[in-house]
PDB file of C-alpha atoms in Angstrom:
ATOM      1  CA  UNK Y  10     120.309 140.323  61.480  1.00 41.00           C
ATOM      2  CA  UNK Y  11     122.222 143.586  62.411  1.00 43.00           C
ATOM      3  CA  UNK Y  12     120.148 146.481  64.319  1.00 46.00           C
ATOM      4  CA  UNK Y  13     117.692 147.874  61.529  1.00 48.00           C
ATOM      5  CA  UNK Y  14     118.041 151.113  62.713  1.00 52.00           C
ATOM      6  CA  UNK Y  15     121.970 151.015  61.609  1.00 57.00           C
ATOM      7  CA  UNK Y  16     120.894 151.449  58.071  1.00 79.00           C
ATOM      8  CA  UNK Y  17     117.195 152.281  57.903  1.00 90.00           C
ATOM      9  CA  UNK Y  18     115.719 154.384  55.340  1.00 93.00           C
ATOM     10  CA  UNK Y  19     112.256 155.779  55.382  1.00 96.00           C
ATOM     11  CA  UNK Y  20     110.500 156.878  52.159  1.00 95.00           C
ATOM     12  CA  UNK Y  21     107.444 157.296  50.107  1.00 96.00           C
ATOM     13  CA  UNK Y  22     105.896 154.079  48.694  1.00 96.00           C
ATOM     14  CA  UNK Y  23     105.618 154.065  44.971  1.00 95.00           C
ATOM     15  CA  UNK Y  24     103.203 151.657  43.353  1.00 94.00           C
ATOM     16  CA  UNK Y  25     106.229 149.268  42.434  1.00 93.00           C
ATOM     17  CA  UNK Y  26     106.249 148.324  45.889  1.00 93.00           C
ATOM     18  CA  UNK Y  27     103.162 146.728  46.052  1.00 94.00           C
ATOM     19  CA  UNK Y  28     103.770 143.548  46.326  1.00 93.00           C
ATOM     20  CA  UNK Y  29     106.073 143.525  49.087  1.00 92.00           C
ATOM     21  CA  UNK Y  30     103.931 146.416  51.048  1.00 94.00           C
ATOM     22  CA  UNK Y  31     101.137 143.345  50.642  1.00 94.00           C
ATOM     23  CA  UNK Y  32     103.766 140.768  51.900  1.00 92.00           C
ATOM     24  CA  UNK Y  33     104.559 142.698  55.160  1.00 92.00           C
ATOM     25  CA  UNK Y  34     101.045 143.192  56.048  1.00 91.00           C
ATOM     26  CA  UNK Y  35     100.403 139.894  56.241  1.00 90.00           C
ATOM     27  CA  UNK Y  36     103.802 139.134  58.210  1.00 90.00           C
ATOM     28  CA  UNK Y  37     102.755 141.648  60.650  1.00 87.00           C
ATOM     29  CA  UNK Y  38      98.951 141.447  61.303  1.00 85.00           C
ATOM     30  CA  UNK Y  39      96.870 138.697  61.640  1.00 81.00           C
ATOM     31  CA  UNK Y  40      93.301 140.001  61.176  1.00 81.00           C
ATOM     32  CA  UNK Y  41      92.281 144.085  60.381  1.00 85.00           C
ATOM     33  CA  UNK Y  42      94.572 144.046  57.312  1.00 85.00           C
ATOM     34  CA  UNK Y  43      94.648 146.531  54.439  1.00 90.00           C
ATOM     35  CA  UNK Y  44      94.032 144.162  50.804  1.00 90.00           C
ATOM     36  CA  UNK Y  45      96.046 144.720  48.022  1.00 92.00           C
ATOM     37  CA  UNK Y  46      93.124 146.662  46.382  1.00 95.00           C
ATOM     38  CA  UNK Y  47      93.243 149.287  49.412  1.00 95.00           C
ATOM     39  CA  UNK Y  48      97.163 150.105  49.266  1.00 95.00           C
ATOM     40  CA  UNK Y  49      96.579 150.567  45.019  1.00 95.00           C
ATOM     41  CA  UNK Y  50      94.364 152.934  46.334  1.00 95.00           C
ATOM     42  CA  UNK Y  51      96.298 154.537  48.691  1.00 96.00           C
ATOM     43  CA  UNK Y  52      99.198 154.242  46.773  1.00 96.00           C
ATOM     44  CA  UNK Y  53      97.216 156.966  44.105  1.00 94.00           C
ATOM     45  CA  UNK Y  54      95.482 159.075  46.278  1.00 95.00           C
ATOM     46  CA  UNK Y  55      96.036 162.888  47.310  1.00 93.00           C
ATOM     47  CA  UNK Y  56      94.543 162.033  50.652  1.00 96.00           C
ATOM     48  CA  UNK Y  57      97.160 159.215  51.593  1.00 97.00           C
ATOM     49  CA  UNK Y  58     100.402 158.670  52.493  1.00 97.00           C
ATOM     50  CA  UNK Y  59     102.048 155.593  52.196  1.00 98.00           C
ATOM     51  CA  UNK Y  60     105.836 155.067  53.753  1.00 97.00           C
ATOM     52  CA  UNK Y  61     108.227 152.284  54.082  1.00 96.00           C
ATOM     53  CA  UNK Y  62     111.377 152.018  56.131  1.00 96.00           C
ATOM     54  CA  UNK Y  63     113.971 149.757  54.568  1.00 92.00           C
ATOM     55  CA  UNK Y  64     117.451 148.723  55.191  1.00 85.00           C
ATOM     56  CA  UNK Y  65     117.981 148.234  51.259  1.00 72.00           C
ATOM     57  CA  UNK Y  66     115.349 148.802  48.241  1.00 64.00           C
ATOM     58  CA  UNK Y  67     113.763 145.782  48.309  1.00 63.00           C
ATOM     59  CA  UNK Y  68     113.351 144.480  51.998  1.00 81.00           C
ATOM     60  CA  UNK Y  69     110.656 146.553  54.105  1.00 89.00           C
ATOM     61  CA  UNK Y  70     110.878 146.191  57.536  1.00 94.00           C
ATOM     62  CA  UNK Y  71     108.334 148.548  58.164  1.00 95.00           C
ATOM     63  CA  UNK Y  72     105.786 150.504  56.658  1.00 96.00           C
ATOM     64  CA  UNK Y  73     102.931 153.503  57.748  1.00 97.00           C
ATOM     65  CA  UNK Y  74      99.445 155.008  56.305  1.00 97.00           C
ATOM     66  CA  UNK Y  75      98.628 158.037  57.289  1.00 98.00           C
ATOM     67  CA  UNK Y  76      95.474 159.752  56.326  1.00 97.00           C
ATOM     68  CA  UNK Y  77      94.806 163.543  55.610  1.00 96.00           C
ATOM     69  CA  UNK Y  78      91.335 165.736  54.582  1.00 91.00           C
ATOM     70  CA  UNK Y  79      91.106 168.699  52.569  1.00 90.00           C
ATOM     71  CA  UNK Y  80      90.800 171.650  54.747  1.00 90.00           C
ATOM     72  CA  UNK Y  81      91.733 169.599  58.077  1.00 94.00           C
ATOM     73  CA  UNK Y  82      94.539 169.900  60.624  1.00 96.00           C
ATOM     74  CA  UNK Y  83      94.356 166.651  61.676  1.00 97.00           C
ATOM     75  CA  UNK Y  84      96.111 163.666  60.127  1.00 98.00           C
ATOM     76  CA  UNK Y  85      95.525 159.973  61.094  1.00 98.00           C
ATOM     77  CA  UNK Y  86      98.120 157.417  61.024  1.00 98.00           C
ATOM     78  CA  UNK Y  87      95.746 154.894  59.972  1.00 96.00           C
ATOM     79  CA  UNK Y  88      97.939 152.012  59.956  1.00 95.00           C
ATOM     80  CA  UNK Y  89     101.866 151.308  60.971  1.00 96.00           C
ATOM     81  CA  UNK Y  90     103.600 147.891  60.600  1.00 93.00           C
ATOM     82  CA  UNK Y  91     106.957 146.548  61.711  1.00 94.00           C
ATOM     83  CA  UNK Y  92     108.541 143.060  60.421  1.00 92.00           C
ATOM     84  CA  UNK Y  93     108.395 140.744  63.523  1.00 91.00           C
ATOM     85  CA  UNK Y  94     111.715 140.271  63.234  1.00 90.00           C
ATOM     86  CA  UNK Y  95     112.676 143.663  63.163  1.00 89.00           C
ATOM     87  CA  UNK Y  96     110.383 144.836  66.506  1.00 87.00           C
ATOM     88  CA  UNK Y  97     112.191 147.055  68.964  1.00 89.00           C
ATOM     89  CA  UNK Y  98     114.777 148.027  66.609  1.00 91.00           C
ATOM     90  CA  UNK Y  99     114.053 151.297  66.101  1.00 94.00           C
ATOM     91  CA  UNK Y 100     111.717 150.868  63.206  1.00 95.00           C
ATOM     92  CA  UNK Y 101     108.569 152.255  64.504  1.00 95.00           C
ATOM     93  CA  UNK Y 102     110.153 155.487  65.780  1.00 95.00           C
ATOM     94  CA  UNK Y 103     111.709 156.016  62.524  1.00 96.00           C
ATOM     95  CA  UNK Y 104     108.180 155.565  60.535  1.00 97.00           C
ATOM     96  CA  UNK Y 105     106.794 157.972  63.675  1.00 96.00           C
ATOM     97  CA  UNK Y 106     109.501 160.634  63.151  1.00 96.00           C
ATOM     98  CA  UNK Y 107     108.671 160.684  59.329  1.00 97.00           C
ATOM     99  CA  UNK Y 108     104.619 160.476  59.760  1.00 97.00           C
ATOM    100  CA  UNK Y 109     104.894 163.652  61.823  1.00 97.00           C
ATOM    101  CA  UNK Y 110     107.153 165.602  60.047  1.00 97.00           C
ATOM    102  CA  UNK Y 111     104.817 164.366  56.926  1.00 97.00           C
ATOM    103  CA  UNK Y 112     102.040 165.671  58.442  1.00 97.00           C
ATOM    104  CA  UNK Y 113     103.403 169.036  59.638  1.00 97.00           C
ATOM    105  CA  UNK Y 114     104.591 169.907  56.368  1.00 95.00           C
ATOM    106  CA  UNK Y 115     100.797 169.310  54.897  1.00 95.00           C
ATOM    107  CA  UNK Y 116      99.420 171.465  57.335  1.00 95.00           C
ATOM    108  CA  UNK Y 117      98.615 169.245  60.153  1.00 97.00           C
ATOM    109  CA  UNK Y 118      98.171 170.135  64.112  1.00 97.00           C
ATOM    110  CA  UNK Y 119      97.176 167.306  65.227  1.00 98.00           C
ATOM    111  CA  UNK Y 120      98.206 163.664  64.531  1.00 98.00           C
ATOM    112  CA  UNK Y 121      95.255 160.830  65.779  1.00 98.00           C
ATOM    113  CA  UNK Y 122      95.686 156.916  65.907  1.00 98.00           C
ATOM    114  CA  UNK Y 123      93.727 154.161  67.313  1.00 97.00           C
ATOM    115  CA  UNK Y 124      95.761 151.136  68.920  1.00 97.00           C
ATOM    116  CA  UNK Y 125      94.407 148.012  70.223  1.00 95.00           C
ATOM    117  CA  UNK Y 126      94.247 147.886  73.868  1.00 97.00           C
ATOM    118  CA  UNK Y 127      95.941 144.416  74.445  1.00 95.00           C
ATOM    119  CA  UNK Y 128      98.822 145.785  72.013  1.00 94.00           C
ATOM    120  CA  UNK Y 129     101.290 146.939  75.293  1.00 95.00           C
ATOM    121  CA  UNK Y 130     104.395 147.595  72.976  1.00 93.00           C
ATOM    122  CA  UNK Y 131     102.681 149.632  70.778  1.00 94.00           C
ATOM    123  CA  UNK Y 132     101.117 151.636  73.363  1.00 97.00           C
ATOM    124  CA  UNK Y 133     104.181 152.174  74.456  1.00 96.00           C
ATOM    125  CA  UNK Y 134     105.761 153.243  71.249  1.00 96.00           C
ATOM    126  CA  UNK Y 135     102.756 155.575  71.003  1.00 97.00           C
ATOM    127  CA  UNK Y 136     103.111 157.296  74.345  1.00 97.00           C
ATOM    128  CA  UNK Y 137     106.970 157.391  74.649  1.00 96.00           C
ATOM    129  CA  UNK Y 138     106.792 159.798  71.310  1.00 95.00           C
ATOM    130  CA  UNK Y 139     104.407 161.700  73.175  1.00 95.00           C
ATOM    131  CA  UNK Y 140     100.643 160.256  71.946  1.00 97.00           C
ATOM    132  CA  UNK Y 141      98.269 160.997  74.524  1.00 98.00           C
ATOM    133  CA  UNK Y 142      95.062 158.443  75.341  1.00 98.00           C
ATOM    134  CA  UNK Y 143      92.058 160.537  74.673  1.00 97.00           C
ATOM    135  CA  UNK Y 144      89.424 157.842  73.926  1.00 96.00           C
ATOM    136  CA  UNK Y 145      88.033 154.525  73.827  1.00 97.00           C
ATOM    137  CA  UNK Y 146      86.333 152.713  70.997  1.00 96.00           C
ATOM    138  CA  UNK Y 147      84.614 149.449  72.107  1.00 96.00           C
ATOM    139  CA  UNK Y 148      84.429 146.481  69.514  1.00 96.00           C
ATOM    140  CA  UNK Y 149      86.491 148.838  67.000  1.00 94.00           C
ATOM    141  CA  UNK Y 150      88.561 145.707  65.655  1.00 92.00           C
ATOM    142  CA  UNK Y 151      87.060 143.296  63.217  1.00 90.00           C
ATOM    143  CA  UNK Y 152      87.855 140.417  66.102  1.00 91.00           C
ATOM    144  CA  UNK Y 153      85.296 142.053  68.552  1.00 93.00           C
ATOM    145  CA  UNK Y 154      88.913 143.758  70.455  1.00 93.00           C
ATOM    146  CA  UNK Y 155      88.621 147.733  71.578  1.00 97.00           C
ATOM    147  CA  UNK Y 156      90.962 150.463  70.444  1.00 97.00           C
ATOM    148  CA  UNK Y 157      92.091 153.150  72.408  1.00 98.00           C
ATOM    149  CA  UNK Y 158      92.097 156.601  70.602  1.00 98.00           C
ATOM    150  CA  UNK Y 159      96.005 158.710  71.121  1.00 98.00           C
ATOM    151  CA  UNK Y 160      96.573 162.439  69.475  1.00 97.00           C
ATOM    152  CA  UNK Y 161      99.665 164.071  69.512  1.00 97.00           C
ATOM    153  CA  UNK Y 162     100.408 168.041  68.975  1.00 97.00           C
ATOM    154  CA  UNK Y 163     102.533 168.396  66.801  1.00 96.00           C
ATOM    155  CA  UNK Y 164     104.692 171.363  66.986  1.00 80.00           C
TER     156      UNK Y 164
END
């Protein structure tokens, strides 16, 4: 498989997309993930933000929630998969690039996440686009597994 980041797209998720946003979650997470009744909802709500990066139409490689509340500058990037396959290809910086520039242009400051502490590379995705540790939450993950808290400024 070439480089995804040779012909990666990122866009809004529209409710025909369902199915596959469904199919990557459970190629990309094995316990914490979002049901098919939670993207539907996500999918229709003002408050949410659901993106995809794709190399075509119909073959996500990646895909982001991010979370905003009325009268808030603070956005949460609730959730952000990458295709296995496709990990360290560029695909999580390009859904990061388009989650901040989503959030600046709703009026966000401040972008927040929570990451699993035994997840090292996406820690490192996290912090080399400038995410900054500012917490921990013990037993935060449905598995028992803490989650370290990041924020980023954006500018």
């Amino acid at each position: 498989m070439p480089p995804a980041s040779a012909s990666l797209r990122v866009r809004r998720a529209a409710a025909s997309d369902l199915d596959e946003l469904v199919a990557l979650e459970l190629r990309s997470f094995s316990s914490d993930l979002l049901s098919r009744a939670q993207y539907r909802r996500h999918l229709d709500s003002d408050s949410a933000l659901v993106l995809v990066a794709s190399a075509n139409h119909h073959l996500f490689l990646g895909s982001a929630v991010l979370f905003f509340r009325k009268r808030s500058t603070v956005a949460r990037l609730y959730s952000l998969a990458t295709a296995p396959e496709t990990r360290g290809q560029g695909v999580g910086a390009a859904l990061l690039a388009a989650v901040a520039d989503a959030a600046r242009r709703r009026g966000a400051r401040i972008l927040k996440l929570e990451v699993r502490t035994d997840n090292a590379a996406a820690i490192r995705l996290y912090e080399r686009h400038g995410f900054r540790r500012s917490g921990l939450y013990a037993h935060y993950y449905e598995d028992g597994a803490d989650a370290w808290r990041y924020e980023q400024t954006l500018g």
